[in-house]
Amino acid sequence: MIGCLAVSPGGAVRYWSNIKHESVFIESSIDLKGEEAVSLVKIEASRCILATSTTSQLTLIKLDQGHLTCQLDAPGVLSDIGRRMSSFIFGAGRPNLGGNTLHKLLVSEEMDEPEPTLLSLTGSQLQKWHIAYDDSKLIYQLEVERMFKECVAESIWGSEIDHLPALKVWLLDMELTPGGIVILGAAVNEDQSQDMYYALGAVETKGTETPVGLASFNVSKFMQSYQIK
C-alpha cells in the first residue's frame, strides 16, 4: 500500500494512506504567516519537515495511526534549526523575509551516523545538521557560493574572482550523490558577454570535518543569453 503526503504553497496539508483511493484522505492546514511552503522532506517513516522560502517557518508533520499532526516551530529539533538558520542567514535580529531564500533541503542517512542528516542550501551557504527526535546539532556551514564562484572564474575565464568584478553566480539546486551532494549553479560575466553558463559542483559532505573546497567541478556545454527582467 502506497501513501502520499502533499502540501500546497499556502499550507494546506493532505494525506492519502492509499493512493488507489483518491477520495479517502485526511487534511489539515498550517498558518505560514504570509510565507510559502517550498520544501517537504521525510526525516523518519512518520515524520516530515516542511520549510518555507526563508526557513524562518519550520513545521513538523507527524503521521500516527491515521492522525495528522502539524507543529509549527515544534520543540527540539525544529525550533533549534529554525532559530539558528535564521540567525546564520539574517543575523540576530528579525529575519528579512525579502532576503536570502531556501534553494533546497535534503535528508541523507549516512552509514556511520545513528541520526539522519539534514542538508540546507540557503542563500550562499550550505549547512549540515544532525537531527534527532528531540535535539539538533549544527555540524558545519560552508560558504559554498564563493567556492562555486572561484571555480567558475578559473574554469571559464582563467582568472581569479577579484579580477572579475562583474561576475555573478546563482546557486539553483542540489541533489544527493553517493559521496555527498552535487550543486547546480549558473554564472554570467557581463564585462565579457551576456552568455550564461551552467555548472555542477560536487561537495563531499560525509563526516564532521568542514569541506575545504569543491570535490569536482564541471561546466555544461549548454548556455543561454542572460536577460535582466
Short mmCIF file of C-alpha atoms in Angstrom, two decimals:
data_model
loop_
_atom_site.label_atom_id
_atom_site.label_comp_id
_atom_site.label_asym_id
_atom_site.label_seq_id
_atom_site.Cartn_x
_atom_site.Cartn_y
_atom_site.Cartn_z
CA MET A 1 0.00 0.00 0.00
CA ILE A 2 1.47 3.33 -1.09
CA GLY A 3 0.52 6.57 0.66
CA CYS A 4 1.06 10.20 -0.30
CA LEU A 5 1.53 13.42 1.67
CA ALA A 6 1.07 16.73 -0.17
CA VAL A 7 1.32 20.36 0.95
CA SER A 8 0.19 23.38 -1.04
CA PRO A 9 2.27 26.59 -1.14
CA GLY A 10 -0.32 28.19 1.15
CA GLY A 11 -0.06 25.49 3.84
CA ALA A 12 -2.95 23.10 3.07
CA VAL A 13 -1.86 19.58 4.07
CA ARG A 14 -3.47 16.40 2.73
CA TYR A 15 -2.54 12.76 3.31
CA TRP A 16 -3.74 9.70 1.42
CA SER A 17 -2.96 6.42 3.20
CA ASN A 18 -3.62 4.58 -0.07
CA ILE A 19 -3.29 6.39 -3.39
CA LYS A 20 -5.63 3.89 -5.02
CA HIS A 21 -8.48 5.55 -3.14
CA GLU A 22 -8.13 9.22 -4.01
CA SER A 23 -11.37 10.23 -2.32
CA VAL A 24 -10.20 8.90 1.07
CA PHE A 25 -7.83 11.29 2.82
CA ILE A 26 -7.24 13.37 5.93
CA GLU A 27 -6.28 17.01 5.85
CA SER A 28 -5.10 19.90 7.96
CA SER A 29 -3.73 23.40 7.46
CA ILE A 30 -0.74 25.42 8.65
CA ASP A 31 -0.56 29.17 9.18
CA LEU A 32 2.69 30.06 7.43
CA LYS A 33 2.39 33.74 8.38
CA GLY A 34 2.46 35.04 4.83
CA GLU A 35 5.26 32.84 3.55
CA GLU A 36 5.08 29.98 1.04
CA ALA A 37 5.91 26.33 1.60
CA VAL A 38 8.72 25.30 -0.74
CA SER A 39 10.20 22.07 0.61
CA LEU A 40 8.85 18.91 2.24
CA VAL A 41 11.37 16.26 3.33
CA LYS A 42 10.94 12.99 5.22
CA ILE A 43 13.22 12.56 8.23
CA GLU A 44 11.67 9.32 9.52
CA ALA A 45 8.92 6.94 8.43
CA SER A 46 6.21 9.00 10.12
CA ARG A 47 7.81 12.45 10.38
CA CYS A 48 8.45 15.16 7.79
CA ILE A 49 9.82 18.70 7.89
CA LEU A 50 8.09 21.44 5.93
CA ALA A 51 10.15 24.57 5.24
CA THR A 52 9.14 27.95 3.88
CA SER A 53 11.11 30.05 1.40
CA THR A 54 13.31 31.64 4.07
CA THR A 55 13.34 28.70 6.57
CA SER A 56 12.06 31.10 9.25
CA GLN A 57 8.96 28.86 9.48
CA LEU A 58 9.66 25.15 10.02
CA THR A 59 6.85 22.70 10.67
CA LEU A 60 7.00 19.12 11.90
CA ILE A 61 4.31 16.96 10.27
CA LYS A 62 3.63 13.65 12.05
CA LEU A 63 1.52 10.73 10.86
CA ASP A 64 0.32 8.38 13.58
CA GLN A 65 -2.33 5.71 13.08
CA GLY A 66 -4.43 7.74 10.72
CA HIS A 67 -3.94 11.04 12.54
CA LEU A 68 -2.19 14.04 11.02
CA THR A 69 -0.43 16.49 13.37
CA CYS A 70 1.27 19.72 12.27
CA GLN A 71 3.51 21.51 14.79
CA LEU A 72 4.76 24.92 13.70
CA ASP A 73 8.19 25.63 15.23
CA ALA A 74 7.94 22.35 17.14
CA PRO A 75 10.10 21.95 20.27
CA GLY A 76 13.55 20.43 19.97
CA VAL A 77 14.91 19.87 16.51
CA LEU A 78 12.75 22.36 14.62
CA SER A 79 12.91 25.30 16.99
CA ASP A 80 16.70 24.95 17.20
CA ILE A 81 17.23 24.61 13.46
CA GLY A 82 14.77 27.37 12.61
CA ARG A 83 16.20 29.82 15.11
CA ARG A 84 19.83 29.13 14.25
CA MET A 85 19.24 29.08 10.49
CA SER A 86 17.56 32.47 10.74
CA SER A 87 20.43 33.74 12.90
CA PHE A 88 23.09 32.46 10.50
CA ILE A 89 21.29 33.73 7.42
CA PHE A 90 19.82 37.01 8.63
CA GLY A 91 21.73 37.88 11.81
CA ALA A 92 20.42 38.01 15.33
CA GLY A 93 17.65 40.50 14.55
CA ARG A 94 14.30 39.93 12.93
CA PRO A 95 14.51 37.89 9.71
CA ASN A 96 14.34 39.85 6.48
CA LEU A 97 11.74 37.93 4.52
CA GLY A 98 12.85 39.61 1.31
CA GLY A 99 16.42 38.37 1.74
CA ASN A 100 18.10 35.03 1.15
CA THR A 101 15.87 32.16 0.14
CA LEU A 102 15.90 28.42 0.58
CA HIS A 103 17.14 26.62 -2.53
CA LYS A 104 16.85 23.04 -1.29
CA LEU A 105 16.51 20.84 1.80
CA LEU A 106 17.71 17.24 1.66
CA VAL A 107 17.86 14.43 4.19
CA SER A 108 20.73 11.97 3.98
CA GLU A 109 21.24 8.82 6.05
CA GLU A 110 24.96 8.21 6.48
CA MET A 111 26.09 4.67 7.21
CA ASP A 112 28.12 5.55 10.32
CA GLU A 113 25.61 8.02 11.80
CA PRO A 114 22.67 6.95 14.01
CA GLU A 115 20.59 10.05 13.18
CA PRO A 116 19.52 11.43 9.81
CA THR A 117 21.48 14.35 8.35
CA LEU A 118 19.73 17.48 7.13
CA LEU A 119 21.46 19.47 4.37
CA SER A 120 20.26 23.01 3.70
CA LEU A 121 21.27 25.11 0.70
CA THR A 122 20.12 28.61 1.62
CA GLY A 123 21.38 31.86 0.16
CA SER A 124 25.13 31.46 -0.30
CA GLN A 125 25.60 28.76 2.36
CA LEU A 126 25.44 25.02 2.76
CA GLN A 127 24.62 23.82 6.29
CA LYS A 128 24.82 20.28 7.65
CA TRP A 129 22.75 19.25 10.67
CA HIS A 130 22.40 16.03 12.64
CA ILE A 131 18.78 15.72 13.69
CA ALA A 132 17.26 13.53 16.41
CA TYR A 133 13.79 13.26 17.90
CA ASP A 134 14.30 15.98 20.50
CA ASP A 135 17.57 17.66 19.57
CA SER A 136 19.62 19.00 16.69
CA LYS A 137 23.27 19.85 16.14
CA LEU A 138 24.87 22.05 13.51
CA ILE A 139 27.89 20.14 12.18
CA TYR A 140 29.20 22.86 9.88
CA GLN A 141 28.27 25.63 7.50
CA LEU A 142 30.07 26.29 4.27
CA GLU A 143 30.30 29.42 2.11
CA VAL A 144 29.68 27.31 -0.96
CA GLU A 145 28.76 30.19 -3.28
CA ARG A 146 32.26 31.64 -3.04
CA MET A 147 33.76 28.22 -3.80
CA PHE A 148 31.47 27.93 -6.80
CA LYS A 149 32.41 31.41 -7.98
CA GLU A 150 36.15 30.67 -7.67
CA CYS A 151 35.81 27.52 -9.78
CA VAL A 152 33.71 29.34 -12.40
CA ALA A 153 36.23 32.16 -12.69
CA GLU A 154 39.14 29.74 -13.15
CA SER A 155 37.39 27.21 -15.40
CA ILE A 156 35.72 29.63 -17.82
CA TRP A 157 37.76 32.84 -17.75
CA GLY A 158 41.08 31.60 -16.37
CA SER A 159 41.15 34.30 -13.72
CA GLU A 160 40.61 34.96 -10.03
CA ILE A 161 37.32 36.38 -8.80
CA ASP A 162 38.99 39.59 -7.59
CA HIS A 163 39.75 40.37 -11.25
CA LEU A 164 36.15 39.77 -12.38
CA PRO A 165 34.02 42.43 -10.66
CA ALA A 166 31.04 41.81 -12.96
CA LEU A 167 30.89 38.06 -12.29
CA LYS A 168 27.53 36.93 -10.92
CA VAL A 169 26.72 33.46 -9.62
CA TRP A 170 23.40 31.83 -8.67
CA LEU A 171 23.00 28.58 -6.75
CA LEU A 172 19.93 26.86 -8.19
CA ASP A 173 19.54 23.34 -6.88
CA MET A 174 21.26 20.39 -5.22
CA GLU A 175 20.85 16.60 -5.14
CA LEU A 176 22.35 13.74 -3.16
CA THR A 177 25.22 11.65 -4.50
CA PRO A 178 26.92 8.56 -3.01
CA GLY A 179 29.64 10.76 -1.52
CA GLY A 180 27.67 13.87 -0.65
CA ILE A 181 25.84 16.35 -2.86
CA VAL A 182 26.07 17.99 -6.26
CA ILE A 183 25.03 21.63 -6.71
CA LEU A 184 23.70 23.18 -9.90
CA GLY A 185 24.67 26.80 -10.43
CA ALA A 186 24.68 29.47 -13.11
CA ALA A 187 27.13 32.28 -13.84
CA VAL A 188 27.49 35.31 -16.09
CA ASN A 189 30.31 37.81 -16.56
CA GLU A 190 28.74 40.88 -18.10
CA ASP A 191 32.13 42.51 -18.75
CA GLN A 192 32.72 39.75 -21.31
CA SER A 193 29.30 38.85 -22.70
CA GLN A 194 25.68 38.10 -21.83
CA ASP A 195 26.31 34.35 -22.05
CA MET A 196 25.02 32.47 -19.01
CA TYR A 197 26.93 29.32 -18.15
CA TYR A 198 25.71 26.38 -16.09
CA ALA A 199 27.91 24.12 -13.97
CA LEU A 200 27.80 21.29 -11.46
CA GLY A 201 29.93 21.34 -8.31
CA ALA A 202 30.28 18.33 -6.01
CA VAL A 203 30.78 18.58 -2.24
CA GLU A 204 31.81 15.63 -0.08
CA THR A 205 29.58 16.06 2.96
CA LYS A 206 30.21 12.86 4.92
CA GLY A 207 31.79 13.15 8.34
CA THR A 208 32.13 16.14 10.65
CA GLU A 209 35.05 17.93 9.01
CA THR A 210 34.15 21.11 7.10
CA PRO A 211 34.97 20.67 3.38
CA VAL A 212 37.73 23.00 2.20
CA GLY A 213 36.58 23.15 -1.41
CA LEU A 214 34.55 21.53 -4.14
CA ALA A 215 35.48 17.90 -4.81
CA SER A 216 34.81 18.32 -8.55
CA PHE A 217 33.52 20.97 -10.90
CA ASN A 218 32.15 20.62 -14.43
CA VAL A 219 30.90 23.33 -16.78
CA SER A 220 28.00 22.35 -19.03
CA LYS A 221 28.11 22.93 -22.77
CA PHE A 222 24.62 24.39 -22.52
CA MET A 223 24.46 28.19 -22.47
CA GLN A 224 21.78 30.82 -22.89
CA SER A 225 21.56 34.56 -23.06
CA TYR A 226 21.30 36.39 -19.74
CA GLN A 227 18.49 38.94 -19.67
CA ILE A 228 17.70 41.26 -16.80
CA LYS A 229 13.99 41.30 -16.09
#
